[in-house]
mmCIF file of C-alpha atoms in Angstrom:
data_model
loop_
_atom_site.group_PDB
_atom_site.id
_atom_site.type_symbol
_atom_site.label_atom_id
_atom_site.label_comp_id
_atom_site.label_asym_id
_atom_site.label_seq_id
_atom_site.Cartn_x
_atom_site.Cartn_y
_atom_site.Cartn_z
ATOM 1 C CA MET A 1377 -0.034 0.023 0.009
ATOM 2 C CA ALA A 1378 1.382 3.332 -0.921
ATOM 3 C CA SER A 1379 2.033 5.966 1.775
ATOM 4 C CA PHE A 1380 0.951 9.524 1.665
ATOM 5 C CA ARG A 1381 3.145 12.598 2.195
ATOM 6 C CA PHE A 1382 1.153 15.817 2.981
ATOM 7 C CA PHE A 1383 1.698 18.338 0.229
ATOM 8 C CA PRO A 1384 0.850 22.013 0.632
ATOM 9 C CA PHE A 1385 -1.406 22.246 -2.441
ATOM 10 C CA SER A 1386 -2.955 25.447 -3.675
ATOM 11 C CA PHE A 1387 -5.808 26.603 -5.794
ATOM 12 C CA SER A 1388 -6.451 29.616 -7.876
ATOM 13 C CA GLN A 1389 -8.778 32.303 -6.785
ATOM 14 C CA PRO A 1390 -11.540 33.802 -9.049
ATOM 15 C CA SER A 1391 -12.146 37.497 -8.862
ATOM 16 C CA VAL A 1392 -15.694 37.215 -7.371
ATOM 17 C CA PRO A 1393 -15.774 33.853 -5.486
ATOM 18 C CA LYS A 1394 -19.230 32.489 -4.598
ATOM 19 C CA PRO A 1395 -19.873 31.045 -1.141
ATOM 20 C CA PRO A 1396 -19.823 27.254 -1.328
ATOM 21 C CA ARG A 1397 -23.084 25.278 -1.050
ATOM 22 C CA SER A 1398 -22.981 22.152 1.007
ATOM 23 C CA THR A 1399 -23.045 18.998 -1.010
ATOM 24 C CA SER A 1400 -22.926 15.377 0.074
ATOM 25 C CA SER A 1401 -19.460 14.037 -0.491
ATOM 26 C CA SER A 1402 -20.869 10.619 -0.262
ATOM 27 C CA ARG A 1403 -22.230 10.968 -3.802
ATOM 28 C CA LEU A 1404 -18.642 11.171 -5.077
ATOM 29 C CA SER A 1405 -17.665 7.642 -6.297
ATOM 30 C CA VAL A 1406 -14.261 6.149 -6.840
ATOM 31 C CA SER A 1407 -15.029 4.667 -10.055
ATOM 32 C CA ALA A 1408 -14.889 6.065 -13.473
ATOM 33 C CA VAL A 1409 -18.359 7.451 -13.739
ATOM 34 C CA ALA A 1410 -18.171 11.014 -12.379
ATOM 35 C CA VAL A 1411 -16.227 11.768 -15.489
ATOM 36 C CA THR A 1412 -13.059 11.322 -13.610
ATOM 37 C CA VAL A 1413 -10.058 10.738 -15.669
ATOM 38 C CA THR A 1414 -7.593 8.710 -13.637
ATOM 39 C CA VAL A 1415 -4.215 8.825 -15.212
ATOM 40 C CA GLY A 1416 -1.809 8.369 -12.393
ATOM 41 C CA GLY A 1417 -1.552 9.589 -8.819
ATOM 42 C CA ALA A 1418 -0.973 13.334 -8.090
ATOM 43 C CA ALA A 1419 -1.843 16.081 -5.614
ATOM 44 C CA ILE A 1420 -3.508 19.532 -5.629
ATOM 45 C CA VAL A 1421 -2.036 23.077 -5.524
ATOM 46 C CA ALA A 1422 -3.875 26.249 -4.410
ATOM 47 C CA SER A 1423 -3.019 29.380 -6.325
ATOM 48 C CA ARG A 1424 -5.765 31.418 -8.050
ATOM 49 C CA ASN A 1425 -8.888 29.283 -7.387
ATOM 50 C CA PRO A 1426 -10.280 29.641 -3.891
ATOM 51 C CA SER A 1427 -11.096 26.005 -3.542
ATOM 52 C CA VAL A 1428 -11.454 25.313 0.003
ATOM 53 C CA PHE A 1429 -10.109 22.252 1.857
ATOM 54 C CA SER A 1430 -12.716 21.288 4.359
ATOM 55 C CA SER A 1431 -13.675 18.560 6.803
ATOM 56 C CA HIS A 1432 -16.398 16.037 6.122
ATOM 57 C CA ARG A 1433 -18.756 18.764 7.227
ATOM 58 C CA SER A 1434 -17.344 21.279 4.751
ATOM 59 C CA SER A 1435 -16.055 23.789 7.145
ATOM 60 C CA PRO A 1436 -13.541 26.087 5.450
ATOM 61 C CA LEU A 1437 -9.979 26.393 6.467
ATOM 62 C CA THR A 1438 -8.084 29.615 6.659
ATOM 63 C CA TRP A 1439 -7.130 30.834 3.205
ATOM 64 C CA GLY A 1440 -3.470 31.232 2.724
ATOM 65 C CA SER A 1441 -2.500 28.251 4.775
ATOM 66 C CA ILE A 1442 -4.213 25.501 2.842
ATOM 67 C CA ALA A 1443 -2.720 22.138 3.283
ATOM 68 C CA LEU A 1444 -3.977 18.698 2.375
ATOM 69 C CA ALA A 1445 -5.640 17.036 5.389
ATOM 70 C CA ASP A 1446 -5.157 13.559 6.567
ATOM 71 C CA PRO A 1447 -6.619 11.252 3.941
ATOM 72 C CA SER A 1448 -8.344 9.322 6.613
ATOM 73 C CA SER A 1449 -10.308 12.223 7.747
ATOM 74 C CA GLY A 1450 -12.608 12.460 4.786
ATOM 75 C CA SER A 1451 -11.455 15.850 3.700
ATOM 76 C CA THR A 1452 -12.880 17.458 0.610
ATOM 77 C CA VAL A 1453 -11.995 20.405 -1.729
ATOM 78 C CA VAL A 1454 -14.672 22.741 -3.032
ATOM 79 C CA GLU A 1455 -14.967 24.028 -6.615
ATOM 80 C CA PRO A 1456 -15.652 27.617 -5.708
ATOM 81 C CA LYS A 1457 -17.857 28.671 -8.637
ATOM 82 C CA THR A 1458 -20.336 25.877 -8.037
ATOM 83 C CA GLY A 1459 -19.770 24.818 -4.426
ATOM 84 C CA PHE A 1460 -19.524 21.098 -5.447
ATOM 85 C CA SER A 1461 -16.962 19.222 -3.364
ATOM 86 C CA PHE A 1462 -14.393 16.582 -4.232
ATOM 87 C CA PRO A 1463 -12.714 14.130 -1.959
ATOM 88 C CA ALA A 1464 -9.090 14.960 -1.497
ATOM 89 C CA THR A 1465 -8.058 11.381 -2.031
ATOM 90 C CA ILE A 1466 -9.345 8.381 -3.975
ATOM 91 C CA GLY A 1467 -8.103 4.969 -2.793
ATOM 92 C CA ASP A 1468 -4.634 4.470 -1.495
ATOM 93 C CA SER A 1469 -2.504 6.750 -3.652
ATOM 94 C CA MET A 1470 -4.742 8.900 -5.884
ATOM 95 C CA ARG A 1471 -4.587 12.638 -4.776
ATOM 96 C CA LEU A 1472 -6.628 15.525 -5.904
ATOM 97 C CA LEU A 1473 -4.390 18.041 -7.800
ATOM 98 C CA GLY A 1474 -6.985 20.413 -9.281
ATOM 99 C CA VAL A 1475 -10.515 21.315 -9.522
ATOM 100 C CA GLY A 1476 -12.354 23.309 -12.282
ATOM 101 C CA LEU A 1477 -15.428 24.001 -14.239
ATOM 102 C CA ARG A 1478 -16.622 23.194 -17.708
ATOM 103 C CA ARG A 1479 -18.735 25.988 -19.212
ATOM 104 C CA LYS A 1480 -20.450 26.024 -22.494
ATOM 105 C CA SER A 1481 -21.548 28.924 -24.538
ATOM 106 C CA VAL A 1482 -25.169 28.889 -25.936
ATOM 107 C CA LEU A 1483 -25.567 30.746 -29.250
ATOM 108 C CA GLY A 1484 -22.913 33.186 -28.049
ATOM 109 C CA LEU A 1485 -25.427 34.694 -25.605
ATOM 110 C CA LYS A 1486 -25.188 32.850 -22.420
ATOM 111 C CA ASN A 1487 -22.670 30.503 -20.603
ATOM 112 C CA ILE A 1488 -23.950 27.409 -18.932
ATOM 113 C CA ASP A 1489 -22.040 25.730 -16.126
ATOM 114 C CA VAL A 1490 -22.213 22.135 -17.349
ATOM 115 C CA TYR A 1491 -20.183 20.250 -14.865
ATOM 116 C CA ALA A 1492 -17.468 20.710 -12.148
ATOM 117 C CA PHE A 1493 -14.472 18.454 -12.375
ATOM 118 C CA GLY A 1494 -11.608 17.220 -10.179
ATOM 119 C CA MET A 1495 -8.288 15.843 -11.473
ATOM 120 C CA TYR A 1496 -6.438 13.129 -9.632
ATOM 121 C CA ALA A 1497 -3.126 11.443 -10.098
ATOM 122 C CA ASP A 1498 -1.129 8.742 -8.418
ATOM 123 C CA CYS A 1499 1.642 10.435 -6.415
ATOM 124 C CA ASP A 1500 4.117 7.471 -6.826
ATOM 125 C CA ASP A 1501 3.672 7.335 -10.480
ATOM 126 C CA VAL A 1502 4.284 11.148 -10.859
ATOM 127 C CA LYS A 1503 7.460 10.877 -8.640
ATOM 128 C CA LYS A 1504 8.788 8.125 -10.815
ATOM 129 C CA LEU A 1505 8.288 10.013 -14.065
ATOM 130 C CA VAL A 1506 9.813 13.127 -12.556
ATOM 131 C CA GLY A 1507 12.792 11.330 -11.196
ATOM 132 C CA GLU A 1508 13.629 9.404 -14.416
ATOM 133 C CA LYS A 1509 13.674 12.288 -16.692
ATOM 134 C CA TYR A 1510 13.357 15.713 -14.998
ATOM 135 C CA GLY A 1511 15.031 15.136 -11.575
ATOM 136 C CA ASN A 1512 17.481 17.962 -12.176
ATOM 137 C CA LEU A 1513 14.895 20.566 -13.037
ATOM 138 C CA PRO A 1514 13.437 23.112 -10.388
ATOM 139 C CA ALA A 1515 9.757 23.275 -9.980
ATOM 140 C CA SER A 1516 9.608 26.590 -11.737
ATOM 141 C CA GLU A 1517 10.889 24.948 -14.879
ATOM 142 C CA LEU A 1518 8.791 21.928 -14.677
ATOM 143 C CA ARG A 1519 5.475 23.924 -14.595
ATOM 144 C CA GLY A 1520 6.037 25.496 -18.048
ATOM 145 C CA ASN A 1521 8.030 22.705 -19.631
ATOM 146 C CA LYS A 1522 6.168 21.391 -22.646
ATOM 147 C CA ALA A 1523 8.131 18.248 -22.994
ATOM 148 C CA PHE A 1524 7.308 17.491 -19.393
ATOM 149 C CA ILE A 1525 3.557 18.149 -19.930
ATOM 150 C CA ASP A 1526 3.496 15.964 -23.072
ATOM 151 C CA ASP A 1527 5.339 13.183 -21.247
ATOM 152 C CA LEU A 1528 2.746 13.487 -18.373
ATOM 153 C CA MET A 1529 0.009 12.867 -20.817
ATOM 154 C CA GLU A 1530 1.823 10.061 -22.695
ATOM 155 C CA ALA A 1531 3.012 8.307 -19.599
ATOM 156 C CA ASP A 1532 1.444 5.086 -18.099
ATOM 157 C CA ILE A 1533 0.386 6.998 -14.949
ATOM 158 C CA LYS A 1534 -2.809 6.206 -13.004
ATOM 159 C CA MET A 1535 -5.019 9.338 -13.363
ATOM 160 C CA THR A 1536 -8.708 10.079 -12.878
ATOM 161 C CA ILE A 1537 -10.892 12.889 -14.132
ATOM 162 C CA ARG A 1538 -14.098 13.123 -12.069
ATOM 163 C CA LEU A 1539 -17.039 15.132 -13.388
ATOM 164 C CA GLN A 1540 -19.993 16.244 -11.277
ATOM 165 C CA ILE A 1541 -23.024 17.351 -13.155
ATOM 166 C CA VAL A 1542 -24.051 20.951 -12.452
ATOM 167 C CA TYR A 1543 -26.564 21.661 -15.162
ATOM 168 C CA GLY A 1544 -29.834 20.006 -14.079
ATOM 169 C CA LYS A 1545 -31.199 19.616 -17.558
ATOM 170 C CA LEU A 1546 -28.218 17.704 -18.952
ATOM 171 C CA ASN A 1547 -28.935 14.291 -20.300
ATOM 172 C CA ILE A 1548 -26.645 11.356 -21.332
ATOM 173 C CA ARG A 1549 -27.180 12.134 -24.990
ATOM 174 C CA SER A 1550 -25.854 15.505 -24.585
ATOM 175 C CA VAL A 1551 -22.741 14.153 -22.831
ATOM 176 C CA ARG A 1552 -22.246 11.598 -25.626
ATOM 177 C CA SER A 1553 -22.589 14.281 -28.315
ATOM 178 C CA ALA A 1554 -20.201 16.594 -26.521
ATOM 179 C CA PHE A 1555 -17.585 13.943 -26.226
ATOM 180 C CA ARG A 1556 -18.061 12.934 -29.783
ATOM 181 C CA ASP A 1557 -17.075 16.454 -30.815
ATOM 182 C CA SER A 1558 -14.355 17.214 -28.098
ATOM 183 C CA VAL A 1559 -12.595 13.910 -27.872
ATOM 184 C CA GLY A 1560 -13.097 13.363 -31.646
ATOM 185 C CA ASN A 1561 -11.115 16.631 -32.394
ATOM 186 C CA ARG A 1562 -8.311 15.495 -30.036
ATOM 187 C CA LEU A 1563 -8.137 12.102 -31.755
ATOM 188 C CA LYS A 1564 -7.718 13.821 -35.123
ATOM 189 C CA LYS A 1565 -5.118 16.095 -33.492
ATOM 190 C CA PHE A 1566 -2.944 13.339 -32.110
ATOM 191 C CA GLY A 1567 -3.768 10.361 -34.323
ATOM 192 C CA GLY A 1568 -4.980 11.529 -37.756
ATOM 193 C CA LEU A 1569 -8.422 11.113 -39.307
ATOM 194 C CA ASP A 1570 -9.051 7.389 -39.256
ATOM 195 C CA ASN A 1571 -10.142 7.021 -35.653
ATOM 196 C CA ASP A 1572 -13.950 6.821 -36.016
ATOM 197 C CA GLU A 1573 -14.105 3.339 -34.575
ATOM 198 C CA LEU A 1574 -12.043 4.167 -31.591
ATOM 199 C CA LEU A 1575 -14.220 7.148 -30.976
ATOM 200 C CA GLN A 1576 -17.430 5.019 -31.247
ATOM 201 C CA SER A 1577 -16.072 2.625 -28.726
ATOM 202 C CA PHE A 1578 -15.725 5.339 -26.259
ATOM 203 C CA THR A 1579 -18.955 7.281 -26.851
ATOM 204 C CA SER A 1580 -21.032 4.140 -26.929
ATOM 205 C CA LEU A 1581 -20.304 3.687 -23.218
ATOM 206 C CA PHE A 1582 -22.738 6.510 -22.500
ATOM 207 C CA LYS A 1583 -25.943 4.609 -23.082
ATOM 208 C CA ASP A 1584 -29.378 6.388 -23.155
ATOM 209 C CA GLU A 1585 -30.495 4.190 -20.238
ATOM 210 C CA TYR A 1586 -28.123 6.050 -17.816
ATOM 211 C CA LYS A 1587 -29.526 8.948 -15.808
ATOM 212 C CA ILE A 1588 -27.297 11.766 -14.804
ATOM 213 C CA PRO A 1589 -29.249 14.261 -12.592
ATOM 214 C CA ARG A 1590 -27.614 17.318 -10.979
ATOM 215 C CA SER A 1591 -24.636 16.294 -8.766
ATOM 216 C CA SER A 1592 -24.240 12.875 -10.216
ATOM 217 C CA THR A 1593 -20.729 11.721 -11.219
ATOM 218 C CA ILE A 1594 -18.796 10.345 -14.128
ATOM 219 C CA ASP A 1595 -15.338 9.050 -13.564
ATOM 220 C CA MET A 1596 -12.874 8.578 -16.347
ATOM 221 C CA THR A 1597 -9.749 6.602 -15.089
ATOM 222 C CA GLN A 1598 -6.541 5.723 -16.871
ATOM 223 C CA GLU A 1599 -5.405 2.421 -15.414
ATOM 224 C CA PRO A 1600 -1.985 0.760 -16.020
ATOM 225 C CA GLY A 1601 -1.579 -0.157 -19.664
ATOM 226 C CA HIS A 1602 -3.502 2.884 -20.880
ATOM 227 C CA VAL A 1603 -6.956 1.220 -20.215
ATOM 228 C CA LEU A 1604 -9.637 3.867 -19.806
ATOM 229 C CA ASN A 1605 -12.340 2.875 -17.380
ATOM 230 C CA VAL A 1606 -15.567 4.780 -17.223
ATOM 231 C CA ALA A 1607 -17.919 4.741 -14.312
ATOM 232 C CA ILE A 1608 -21.251 6.493 -13.729
ATOM 233 C CA GLU A 1609 -22.375 7.129 -10.185
ATOM 234 C CA GLY A 1610 -19.750 4.516 -9.074
ATOM 235 C CA ASN A 1611 -20.879 1.903 -11.458
ATOM 236 C CA GLN A 1612 -18.412 0.772 -14.074
ATOM 237 C CA VAL A 1613 -19.941 1.014 -17.530
ATOM 238 C CA GLY A 1614 -17.051 -0.085 -19.711
ATOM 239 C CA SER A 1615 -13.463 0.309 -20.694
ATOM 240 C CA VAL A 1616 -11.351 0.920 -23.758
ATOM 241 C CA LYS A 1617 -7.629 0.108 -24.067
ATOM 242 C CA SER A 1618 -6.018 2.901 -26.132
ATOM 243 C CA LYS A 1619 -3.149 5.231 -25.380
ATOM 244 C CA LEU A 1620 -4.369 7.547 -28.008
ATOM 245 C CA LEU A 1621 -7.897 7.899 -26.427
ATOM 246 C CA CYS A 1622 -6.403 8.344 -22.904
ATOM 247 C CA ARG A 1623 -4.088 11.185 -24.151
ATOM 248 C CA SER A 1624 -6.989 12.806 -26.037
ATOM 249 C CA ILE A 1625 -9.141 12.937 -22.892
ATOM 250 C CA LEU A 1626 -6.477 14.274 -20.759
ATOM 251 C CA ASP A 1627 -5.729 16.987 -23.232
ATOM 252 C CA LEU A 1628 -9.092 18.330 -22.629
ATOM 253 C CA TYR A 1629 -8.056 19.196 -19.099
ATOM 254 C CA ILE A 1630 -4.300 19.650 -19.018
ATOM 255 C CA GLY A 1631 -3.471 20.304 -22.495
ATOM 256 C CA GLU A 1632 -2.581 23.581 -24.307
ATOM 257 C CA GLU A 1633 -6.337 24.535 -24.735
ATOM 258 C CA PRO A 1634 -8.016 23.152 -21.637
ATOM 259 C CA PHE A 1635 -11.622 23.628 -20.468
ATOM 260 C CA ASP A 1636 -10.455 25.610 -17.482
ATOM 261 C CA LYS A 1637 -6.980 27.286 -17.660
ATOM 262 C CA ASN A 1638 -6.887 27.881 -13.827
ATOM 263 C CA ALA A 1639 -7.561 24.347 -13.150
ATOM 264 C CA ARG A 1640 -4.735 23.268 -15.406
ATOM 265 C CA GLU A 1641 -2.256 25.557 -13.864
ATOM 266 C CA ASP A 1642 -3.201 24.324 -10.359
ATOM 267 C CA PHE A 1643 -2.804 20.836 -11.479
ATOM 268 C CA LEU A 1644 0.762 21.383 -12.916
ATOM 269 C CA ASN A 1645 1.790 23.506 -9.886
ATOM 270 C CA ASN A 1646 0.700 20.649 -7.710
ATOM 271 C CA VAL A 1647 2.594 18.050 -9.760
ATOM 272 C CA ALA A 1648 5.670 20.171 -9.443
ATOM 273 C CA SER A 1649 5.174 20.487 -5.679
ATOM 274 C CA ILE A 1650 5.071 16.727 -5.564
ATOM 275 C CA ALA A 1651 8.410 16.577 -7.362
ATOM 276 C CA VAL A 1652 10.127 19.221 -5.222
ATOM 277 C CA ASP A 1653 8.910 17.579 -1.966
ATOM 278 C CA ASP A 1654 10.149 14.159 -3.119
ATOM 279 C CA LYS A 1655 13.630 15.628 -4.082
ATOM 280 C CA ALA A 1656 13.824 17.475 -0.715
ATOM 281 C CA ALA A 1657 13.117 14.235 1.192
ATOM 282 C CA HIS A 1658 15.806 12.438 -0.640
ATOM 283 C CA GLU A 1659 18.261 15.198 0.231
ATOM 284 C CA ILE A 1660 17.376 15.046 3.843
ATOM 285 C CA GLN A 1661 18.046 11.310 3.853
ATOM 286 C CA LYS A 1662 21.521 11.681 2.419
#
């Protein structure tokens, strides 16, 4: 069983933060259904999003001294624009490294909050990647290093992207259609034009029979061997083995044109913090 080190993760702060609304963290499942993309273990950083680390009762901690709580305490992190909360850890080694919001413009007139999302990664997998190729780089250079970000999305790291539905009128057909467009564009970007069958194998997992009311979850998790598992409300609905598909989905959240830029920056800052902490620990042991 992997052991946890407590990293001082940070989140970005919006200009006009909304007070969090209490939500039941029990609805957050560990599976791949709250569109959580698990692609390796990682932790969270607090910079510009005023995501709040809270206890199981969602009592906010003092801003400016945000530290990841004991994984056994049931701590959660709140996405500030929606008030939706995410567990700080999933399983033994998956740590929350960033939270964000997917917004969609309707006819160029109105923005709809579609879903909040949390990005998790396996800390041990992240440390291994950094140690093997980027052990000599300081955290400041890791954060903006394109080669490192590309390697992070290509590596066989366990990671999860968890989605929590915000828009109450959203149905599974809309989710399927949205992924057909966004993931389809990324498949073309990274793999060329002939990937219709791969895209169909992914979108077909989102069947009409599944209901996704407000606050329901979708987890997308990259397991070892680049196997993408999808779970809805904690129930696994299927999996697809494809490195190209895993990278394409990750690119939506941590690529060059992410759904939420602040969430991406928080994620990368926290990954860098894991690397720095690990290097410091090794220096102390010498």
